[in-house]
PDB file of C-alpha atoms in Angstrom:
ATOM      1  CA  UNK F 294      27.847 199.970 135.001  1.00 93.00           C
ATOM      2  CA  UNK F 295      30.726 198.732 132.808  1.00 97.00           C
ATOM      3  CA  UNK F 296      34.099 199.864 133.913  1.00 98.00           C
ATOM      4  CA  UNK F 297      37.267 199.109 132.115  1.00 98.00           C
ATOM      5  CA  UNK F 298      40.531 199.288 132.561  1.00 98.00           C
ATOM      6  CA  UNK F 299      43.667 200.071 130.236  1.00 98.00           C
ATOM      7  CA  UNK F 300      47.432 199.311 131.380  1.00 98.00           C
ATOM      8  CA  UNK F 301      49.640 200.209 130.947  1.00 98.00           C
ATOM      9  CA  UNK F 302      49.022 204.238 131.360  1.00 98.00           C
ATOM     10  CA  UNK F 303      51.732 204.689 129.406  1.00 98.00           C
ATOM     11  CA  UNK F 304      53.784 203.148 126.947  1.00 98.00           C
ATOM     12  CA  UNK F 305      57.557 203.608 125.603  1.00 97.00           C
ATOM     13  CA  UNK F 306      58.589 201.807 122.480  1.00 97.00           C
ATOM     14  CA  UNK F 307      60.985 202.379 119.453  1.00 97.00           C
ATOM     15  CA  UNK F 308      59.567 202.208 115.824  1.00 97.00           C
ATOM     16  CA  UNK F 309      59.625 198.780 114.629  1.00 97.00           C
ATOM     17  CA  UNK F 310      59.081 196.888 118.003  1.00 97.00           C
ATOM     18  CA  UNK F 311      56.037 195.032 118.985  1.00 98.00           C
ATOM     19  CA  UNK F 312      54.009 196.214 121.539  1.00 98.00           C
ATOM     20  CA  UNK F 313      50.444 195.073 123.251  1.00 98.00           C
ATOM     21  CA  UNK F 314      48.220 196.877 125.498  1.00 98.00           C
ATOM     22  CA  UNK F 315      45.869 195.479 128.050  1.00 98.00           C
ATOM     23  CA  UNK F 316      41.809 196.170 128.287  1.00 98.00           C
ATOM     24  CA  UNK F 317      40.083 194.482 131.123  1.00 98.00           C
ATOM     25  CA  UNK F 318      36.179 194.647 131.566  1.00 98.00           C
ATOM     26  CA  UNK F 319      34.967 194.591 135.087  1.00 98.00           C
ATOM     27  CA  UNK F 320      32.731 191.790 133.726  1.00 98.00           C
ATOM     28  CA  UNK F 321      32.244 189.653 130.370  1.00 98.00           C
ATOM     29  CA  UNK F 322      31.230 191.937 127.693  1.00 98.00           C
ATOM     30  CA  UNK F 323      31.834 189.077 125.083  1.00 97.00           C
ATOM     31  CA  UNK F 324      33.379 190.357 122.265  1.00 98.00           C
ATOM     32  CA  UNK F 325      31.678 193.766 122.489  1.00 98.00           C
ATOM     33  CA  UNK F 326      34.845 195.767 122.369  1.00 98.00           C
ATOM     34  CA  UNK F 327      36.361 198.461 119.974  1.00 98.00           C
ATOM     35  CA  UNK F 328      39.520 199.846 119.922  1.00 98.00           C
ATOM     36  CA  UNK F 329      40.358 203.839 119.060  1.00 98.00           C
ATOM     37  CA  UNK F 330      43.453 205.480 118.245  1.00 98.00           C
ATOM     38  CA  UNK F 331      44.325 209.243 118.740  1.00 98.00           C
ATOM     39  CA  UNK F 332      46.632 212.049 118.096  1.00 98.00           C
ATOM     40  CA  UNK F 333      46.407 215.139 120.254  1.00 97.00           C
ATOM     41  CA  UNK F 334      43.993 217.822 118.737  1.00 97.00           C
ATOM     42  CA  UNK F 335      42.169 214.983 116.179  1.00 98.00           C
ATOM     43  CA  UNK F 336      39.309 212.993 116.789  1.00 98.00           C
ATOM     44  CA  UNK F 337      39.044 209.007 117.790  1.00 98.00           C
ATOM     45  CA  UNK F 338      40.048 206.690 114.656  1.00 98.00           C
ATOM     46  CA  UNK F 339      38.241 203.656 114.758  1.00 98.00           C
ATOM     47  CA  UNK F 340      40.876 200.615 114.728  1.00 98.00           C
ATOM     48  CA  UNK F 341      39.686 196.889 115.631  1.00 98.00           C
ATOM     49  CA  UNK F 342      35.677 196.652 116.331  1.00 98.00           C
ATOM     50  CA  UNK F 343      34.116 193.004 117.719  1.00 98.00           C
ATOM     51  CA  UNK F 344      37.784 192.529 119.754  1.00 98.00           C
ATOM     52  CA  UNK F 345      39.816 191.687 116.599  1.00 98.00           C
ATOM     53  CA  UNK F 346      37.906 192.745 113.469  1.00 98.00           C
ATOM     54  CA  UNK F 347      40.183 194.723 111.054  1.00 98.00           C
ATOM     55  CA  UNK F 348      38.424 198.466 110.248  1.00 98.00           C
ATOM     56  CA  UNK F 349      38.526 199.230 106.373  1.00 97.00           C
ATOM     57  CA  UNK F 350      41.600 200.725 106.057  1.00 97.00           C
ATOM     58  CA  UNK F 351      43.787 200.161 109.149  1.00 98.00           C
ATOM     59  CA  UNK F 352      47.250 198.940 108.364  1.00 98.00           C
ATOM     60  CA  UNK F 353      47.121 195.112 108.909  1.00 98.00           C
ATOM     61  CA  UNK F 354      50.256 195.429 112.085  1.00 98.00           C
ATOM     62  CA  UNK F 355      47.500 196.477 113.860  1.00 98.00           C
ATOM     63  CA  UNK F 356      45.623 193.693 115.769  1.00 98.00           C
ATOM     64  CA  UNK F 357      43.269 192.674 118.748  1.00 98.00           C
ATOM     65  CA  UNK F 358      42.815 189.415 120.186  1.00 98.00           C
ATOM     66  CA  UNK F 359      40.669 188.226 123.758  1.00 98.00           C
ATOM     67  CA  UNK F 360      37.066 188.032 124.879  1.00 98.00           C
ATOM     68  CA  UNK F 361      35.050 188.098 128.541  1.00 98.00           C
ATOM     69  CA  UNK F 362      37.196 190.554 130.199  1.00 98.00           C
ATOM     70  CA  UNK F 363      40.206 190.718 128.820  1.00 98.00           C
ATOM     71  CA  UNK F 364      41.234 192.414 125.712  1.00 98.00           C
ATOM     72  CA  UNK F 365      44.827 193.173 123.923  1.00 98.00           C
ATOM     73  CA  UNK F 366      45.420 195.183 121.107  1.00 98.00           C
ATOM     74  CA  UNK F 367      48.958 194.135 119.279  1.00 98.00           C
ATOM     75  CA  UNK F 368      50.673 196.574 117.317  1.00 98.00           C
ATOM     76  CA  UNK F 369      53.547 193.994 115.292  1.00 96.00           C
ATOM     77  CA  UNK F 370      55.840 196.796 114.031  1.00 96.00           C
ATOM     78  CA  UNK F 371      55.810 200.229 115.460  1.00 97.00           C
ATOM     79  CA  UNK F 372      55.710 202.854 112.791  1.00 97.00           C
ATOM     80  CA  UNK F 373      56.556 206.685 113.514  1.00 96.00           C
ATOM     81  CA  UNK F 374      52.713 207.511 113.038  1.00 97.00           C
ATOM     82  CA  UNK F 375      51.595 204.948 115.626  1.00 98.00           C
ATOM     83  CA  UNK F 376      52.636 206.865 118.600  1.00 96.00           C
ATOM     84  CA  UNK F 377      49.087 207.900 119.893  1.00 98.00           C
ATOM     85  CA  UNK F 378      47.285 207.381 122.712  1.00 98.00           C
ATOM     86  CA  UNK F 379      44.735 204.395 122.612  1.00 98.00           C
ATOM     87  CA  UNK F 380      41.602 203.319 123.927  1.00 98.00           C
ATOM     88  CA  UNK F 381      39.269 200.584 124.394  1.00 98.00           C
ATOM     89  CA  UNK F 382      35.303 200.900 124.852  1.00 98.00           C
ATOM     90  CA  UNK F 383      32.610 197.966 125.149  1.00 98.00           C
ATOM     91  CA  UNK F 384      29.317 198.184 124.209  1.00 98.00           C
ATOM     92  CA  UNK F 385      27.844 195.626 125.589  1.00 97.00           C
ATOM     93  CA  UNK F 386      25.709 197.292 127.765  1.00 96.00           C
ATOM     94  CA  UNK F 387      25.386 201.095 126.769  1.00 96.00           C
ATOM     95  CA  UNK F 388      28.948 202.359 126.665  1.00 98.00           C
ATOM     96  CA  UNK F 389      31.934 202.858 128.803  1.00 98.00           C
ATOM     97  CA  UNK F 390      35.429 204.045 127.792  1.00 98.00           C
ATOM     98  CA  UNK F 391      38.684 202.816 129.180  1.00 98.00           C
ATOM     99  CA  UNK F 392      41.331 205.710 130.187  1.00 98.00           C
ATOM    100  CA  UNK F 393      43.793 205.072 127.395  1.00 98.00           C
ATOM    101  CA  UNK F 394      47.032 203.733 127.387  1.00 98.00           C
ATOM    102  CA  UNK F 395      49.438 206.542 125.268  1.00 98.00           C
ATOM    103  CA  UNK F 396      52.130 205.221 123.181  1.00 98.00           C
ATOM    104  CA  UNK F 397      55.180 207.542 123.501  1.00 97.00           C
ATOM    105  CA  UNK F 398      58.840 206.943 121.757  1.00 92.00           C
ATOM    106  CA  UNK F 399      61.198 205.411 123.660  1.00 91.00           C
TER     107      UNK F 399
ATOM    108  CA  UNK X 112      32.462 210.691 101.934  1.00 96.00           C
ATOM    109  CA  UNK X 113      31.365 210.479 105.265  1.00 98.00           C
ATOM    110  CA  UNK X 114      31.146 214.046 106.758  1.00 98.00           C
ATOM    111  CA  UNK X 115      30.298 214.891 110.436  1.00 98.00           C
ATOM    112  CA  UNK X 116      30.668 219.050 111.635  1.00 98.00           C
ATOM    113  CA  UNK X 117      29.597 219.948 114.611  1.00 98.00           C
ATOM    114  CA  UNK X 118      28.964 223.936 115.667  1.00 98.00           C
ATOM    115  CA  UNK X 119      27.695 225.773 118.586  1.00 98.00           C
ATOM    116  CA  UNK X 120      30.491 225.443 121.154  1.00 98.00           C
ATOM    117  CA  UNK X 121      31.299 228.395 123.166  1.00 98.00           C
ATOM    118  CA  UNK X 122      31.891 229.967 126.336  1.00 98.00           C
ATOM    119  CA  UNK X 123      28.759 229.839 128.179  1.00 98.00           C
ATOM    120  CA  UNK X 124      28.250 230.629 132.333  1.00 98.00           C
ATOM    121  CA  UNK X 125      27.602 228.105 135.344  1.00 98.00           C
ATOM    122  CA  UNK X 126      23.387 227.282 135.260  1.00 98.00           C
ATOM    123  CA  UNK X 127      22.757 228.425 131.635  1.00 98.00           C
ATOM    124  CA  UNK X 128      22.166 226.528 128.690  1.00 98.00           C
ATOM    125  CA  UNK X 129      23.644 225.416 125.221  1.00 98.00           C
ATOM    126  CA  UNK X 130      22.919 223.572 121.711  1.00 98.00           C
ATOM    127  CA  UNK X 131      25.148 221.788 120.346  1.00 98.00           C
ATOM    128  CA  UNK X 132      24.658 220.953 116.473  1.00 98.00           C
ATOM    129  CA  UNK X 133      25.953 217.784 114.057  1.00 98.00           C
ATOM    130  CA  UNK X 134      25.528 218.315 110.309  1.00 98.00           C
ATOM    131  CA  UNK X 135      26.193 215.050 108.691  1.00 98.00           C
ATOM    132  CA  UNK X 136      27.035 214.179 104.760  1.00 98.00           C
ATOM    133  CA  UNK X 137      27.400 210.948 102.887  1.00 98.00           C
ATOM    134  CA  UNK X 138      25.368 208.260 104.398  1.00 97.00           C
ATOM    135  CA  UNK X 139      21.946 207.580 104.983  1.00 97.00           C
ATOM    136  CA  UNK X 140      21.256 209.283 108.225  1.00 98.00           C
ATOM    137  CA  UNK X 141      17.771 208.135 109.215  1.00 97.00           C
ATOM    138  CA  UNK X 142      19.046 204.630 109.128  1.00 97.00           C
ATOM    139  CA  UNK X 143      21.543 204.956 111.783  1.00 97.00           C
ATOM    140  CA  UNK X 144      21.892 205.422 116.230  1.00 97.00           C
ATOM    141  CA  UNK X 145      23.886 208.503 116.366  1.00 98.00           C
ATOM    142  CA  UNK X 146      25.598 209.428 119.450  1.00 98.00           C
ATOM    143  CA  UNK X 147      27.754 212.618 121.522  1.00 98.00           C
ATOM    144  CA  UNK X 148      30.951 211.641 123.004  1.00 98.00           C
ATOM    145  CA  UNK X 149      32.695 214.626 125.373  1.00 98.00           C
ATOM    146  CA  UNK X 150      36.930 214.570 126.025  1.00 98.00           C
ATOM    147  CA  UNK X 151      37.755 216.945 129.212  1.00 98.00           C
ATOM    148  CA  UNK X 152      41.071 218.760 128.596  1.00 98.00           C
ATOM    149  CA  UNK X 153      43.711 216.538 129.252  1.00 97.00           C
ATOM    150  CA  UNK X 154      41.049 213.675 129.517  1.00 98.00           C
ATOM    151  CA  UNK X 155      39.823 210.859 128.497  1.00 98.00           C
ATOM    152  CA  UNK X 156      36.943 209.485 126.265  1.00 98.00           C
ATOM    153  CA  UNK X 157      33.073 210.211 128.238  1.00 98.00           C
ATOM    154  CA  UNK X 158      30.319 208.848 126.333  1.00 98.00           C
ATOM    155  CA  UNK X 159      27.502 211.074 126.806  1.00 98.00           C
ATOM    156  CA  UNK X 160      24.320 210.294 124.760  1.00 98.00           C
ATOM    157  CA  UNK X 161      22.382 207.974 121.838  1.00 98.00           C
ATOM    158  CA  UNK X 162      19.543 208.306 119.921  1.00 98.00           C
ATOM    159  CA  UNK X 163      18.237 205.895 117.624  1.00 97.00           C
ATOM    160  CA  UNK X 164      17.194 206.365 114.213  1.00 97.00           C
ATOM    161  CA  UNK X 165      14.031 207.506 114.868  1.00 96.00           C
ATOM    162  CA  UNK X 166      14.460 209.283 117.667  1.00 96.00           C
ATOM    163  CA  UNK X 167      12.264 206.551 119.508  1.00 96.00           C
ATOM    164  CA  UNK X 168      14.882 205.864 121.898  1.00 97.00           C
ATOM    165  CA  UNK X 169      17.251 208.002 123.953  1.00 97.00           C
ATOM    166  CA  UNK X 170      19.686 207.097 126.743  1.00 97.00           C
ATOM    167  CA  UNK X 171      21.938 209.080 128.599  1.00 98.00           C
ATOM    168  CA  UNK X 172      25.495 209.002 130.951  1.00 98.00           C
ATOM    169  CA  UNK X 173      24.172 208.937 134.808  1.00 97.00           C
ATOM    170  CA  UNK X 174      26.233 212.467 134.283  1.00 98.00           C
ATOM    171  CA  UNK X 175      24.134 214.100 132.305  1.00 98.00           C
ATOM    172  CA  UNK X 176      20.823 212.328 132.550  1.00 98.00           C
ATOM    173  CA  UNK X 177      18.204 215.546 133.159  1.00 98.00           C
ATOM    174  CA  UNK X 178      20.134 217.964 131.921  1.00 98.00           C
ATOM    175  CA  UNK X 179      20.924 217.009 128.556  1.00 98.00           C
ATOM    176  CA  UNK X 180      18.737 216.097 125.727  1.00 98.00           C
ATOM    177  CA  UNK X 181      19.893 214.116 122.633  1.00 98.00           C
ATOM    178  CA  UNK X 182      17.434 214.790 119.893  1.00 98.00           C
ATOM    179  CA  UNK X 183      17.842 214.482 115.577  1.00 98.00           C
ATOM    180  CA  UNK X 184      16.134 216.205 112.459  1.00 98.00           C
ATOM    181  CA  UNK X 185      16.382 213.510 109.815  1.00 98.00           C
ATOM    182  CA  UNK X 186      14.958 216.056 107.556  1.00 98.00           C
ATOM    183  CA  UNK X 187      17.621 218.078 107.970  1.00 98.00           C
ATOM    184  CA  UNK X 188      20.668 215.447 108.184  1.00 98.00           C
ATOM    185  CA  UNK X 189      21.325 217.132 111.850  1.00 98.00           C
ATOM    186  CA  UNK X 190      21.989 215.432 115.403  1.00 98.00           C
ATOM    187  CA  UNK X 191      21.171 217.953 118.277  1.00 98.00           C
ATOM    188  CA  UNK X 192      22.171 218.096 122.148  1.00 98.00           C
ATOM    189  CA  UNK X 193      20.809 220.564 123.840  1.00 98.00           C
ATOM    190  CA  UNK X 194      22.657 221.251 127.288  1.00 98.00           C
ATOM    191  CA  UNK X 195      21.187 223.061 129.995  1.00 98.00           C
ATOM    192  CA  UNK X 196      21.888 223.565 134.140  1.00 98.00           C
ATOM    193  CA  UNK X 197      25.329 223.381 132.885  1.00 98.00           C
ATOM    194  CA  UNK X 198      28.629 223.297 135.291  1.00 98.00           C
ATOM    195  CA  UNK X 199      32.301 223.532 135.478  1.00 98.00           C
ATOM    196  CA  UNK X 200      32.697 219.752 134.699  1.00 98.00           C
ATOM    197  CA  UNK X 201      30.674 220.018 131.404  1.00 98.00           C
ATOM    198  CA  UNK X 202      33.929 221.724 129.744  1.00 98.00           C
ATOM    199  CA  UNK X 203      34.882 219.288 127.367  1.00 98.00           C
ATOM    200  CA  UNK X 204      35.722 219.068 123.511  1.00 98.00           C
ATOM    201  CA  UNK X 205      32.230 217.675 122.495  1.00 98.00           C
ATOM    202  CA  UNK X 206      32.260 214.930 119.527  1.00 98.00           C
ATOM    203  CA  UNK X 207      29.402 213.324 117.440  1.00 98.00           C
ATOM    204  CA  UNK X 208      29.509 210.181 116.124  1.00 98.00           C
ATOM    205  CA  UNK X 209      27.895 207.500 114.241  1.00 98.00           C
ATOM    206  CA  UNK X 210      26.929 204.327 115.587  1.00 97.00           C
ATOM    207  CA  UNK X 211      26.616 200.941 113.509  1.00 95.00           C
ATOM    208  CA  UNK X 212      23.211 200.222 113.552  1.00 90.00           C
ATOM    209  CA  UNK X 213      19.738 201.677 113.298  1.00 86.00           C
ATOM    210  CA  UNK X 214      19.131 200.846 117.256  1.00 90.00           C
ATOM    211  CA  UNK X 215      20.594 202.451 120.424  1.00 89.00           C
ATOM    212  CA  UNK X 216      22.876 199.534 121.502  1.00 89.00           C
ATOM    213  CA  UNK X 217      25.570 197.427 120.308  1.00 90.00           C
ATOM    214  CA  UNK X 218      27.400 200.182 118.488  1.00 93.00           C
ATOM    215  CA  UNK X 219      30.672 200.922 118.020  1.00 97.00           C
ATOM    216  CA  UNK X 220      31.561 204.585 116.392  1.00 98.00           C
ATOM    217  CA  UNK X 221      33.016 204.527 112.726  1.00 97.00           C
ATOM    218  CA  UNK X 222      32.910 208.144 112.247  1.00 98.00           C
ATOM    219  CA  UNK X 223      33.192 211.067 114.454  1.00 98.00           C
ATOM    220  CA  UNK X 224      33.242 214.864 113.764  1.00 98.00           C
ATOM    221  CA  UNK X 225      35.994 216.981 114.541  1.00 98.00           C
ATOM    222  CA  UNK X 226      34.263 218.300 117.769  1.00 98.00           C
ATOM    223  CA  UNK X 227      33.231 221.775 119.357  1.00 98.00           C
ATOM    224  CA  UNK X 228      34.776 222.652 122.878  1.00 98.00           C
ATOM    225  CA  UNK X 229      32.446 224.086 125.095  1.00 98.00           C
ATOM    226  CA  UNK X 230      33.664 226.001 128.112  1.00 98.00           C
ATOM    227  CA  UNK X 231      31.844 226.434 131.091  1.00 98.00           C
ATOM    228  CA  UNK X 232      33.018 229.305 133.467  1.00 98.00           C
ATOM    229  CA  UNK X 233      31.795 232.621 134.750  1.00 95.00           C
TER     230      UNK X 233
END
């Protein structure tokens, strides 16, 4: 099995700052990785799909970069509705979830 | 637009059994894997199951693998998992969602329902 790995845990920022958060695959998925967003109570919101593909509709300050086993999803300008927690799954070989990495104001 | 609503959550006891249902709208669902994803309280993301468009092809988490049973109605728009043997760690806000592709792998999950919690205690 796939197991990946999100850091940090957590995250404090201030809106408008840059932030990145780490995925690592435990090995190379390719570019077989998706990145969610979510707000407590709601379901997943699919962000960046293939490691840096844009979903229809996602604000452009959100982006993902990397490939193999490690994975970073850039968020250029924090905005007040950002502050979620995150996670990254591969599905390269059936599915695995990483832990999530929540984004909490500084 | 693209609906998913799941139903048939509930508090059910240690050993006994469940069915969870996924009524989807607004895309062509015989063309598309569909798949149930579980969140704990407090948790993280589990996948759980996939089934392919045809129901040909079925895998499951090593969790729940003989216990649960992924299954789809395409007549009927509706994506099924029926849950049995079930146990304390099974408590979870159960989602569906909708994978990319007609097949059972390489999908990512563009929509989800809102999910059903399901509560396992005696």
């Amino acid at each position: 099995d796939i197991q990946m790995t999100q850091s940090p845990s957590t995250l404090s920022a201030s809106v408008g700052d840059r932030v990145s958060m780490t995925c690592r695959a435990s090995q190379s998925i390719s570019s077989w990785l998706a990145w969610y967003q979510q707000k407590p109570g709601k379901a997943p919101n699919l962000l960046i799909y293939k490691a840096s593909s844009l979903q229809s509709g996602v604000p452009s300050r959100f982006s993902g970069s990397g490939s193999g086993t490690e994975f970073t999803l850039t968020i250029s300008s924090l905005q007040p509705d950002d502050f979620a927690t995150y996670y990254c799954q591969q599905y390269s070989n059936y599915y695995t979830f990483g832990q999530g990495t929540k984004l909490e104001i500084k | 637009q693209v609906q998913l609503v799941e139903s048939g959550g509930g508090v059910v006891q240690p050993g006994r059994s469940l069915r969870l249902s996924c009524a989807v709208s607004g895309f062509t669902f015989n063309h598309y894997g569909m798949h149930w994803v579980r969140q704990a309280p407090g948790k993280g993301l589990e996948w759980v199951a996939v089934i392919s468009y045809d129901g040909g092809n079925k895998y499951y988490a090593d969790s729940v693998r003989g216990r649960f049973t992924i299954s789809r109605d395409n007549s009927k728009n509706t994506l099924y998992l029926e849950m049995s043997s079930l146990r304390a760690e099974d408590t979870a806000v159960y989602y569906c969602a909708k994978g990319t592709s007609g097949n059972y792998y390489l999908h990512y999950f563009d929509y989800w329902g809102q999910g059903t919690l399901v509560t396992v205690s005696s």
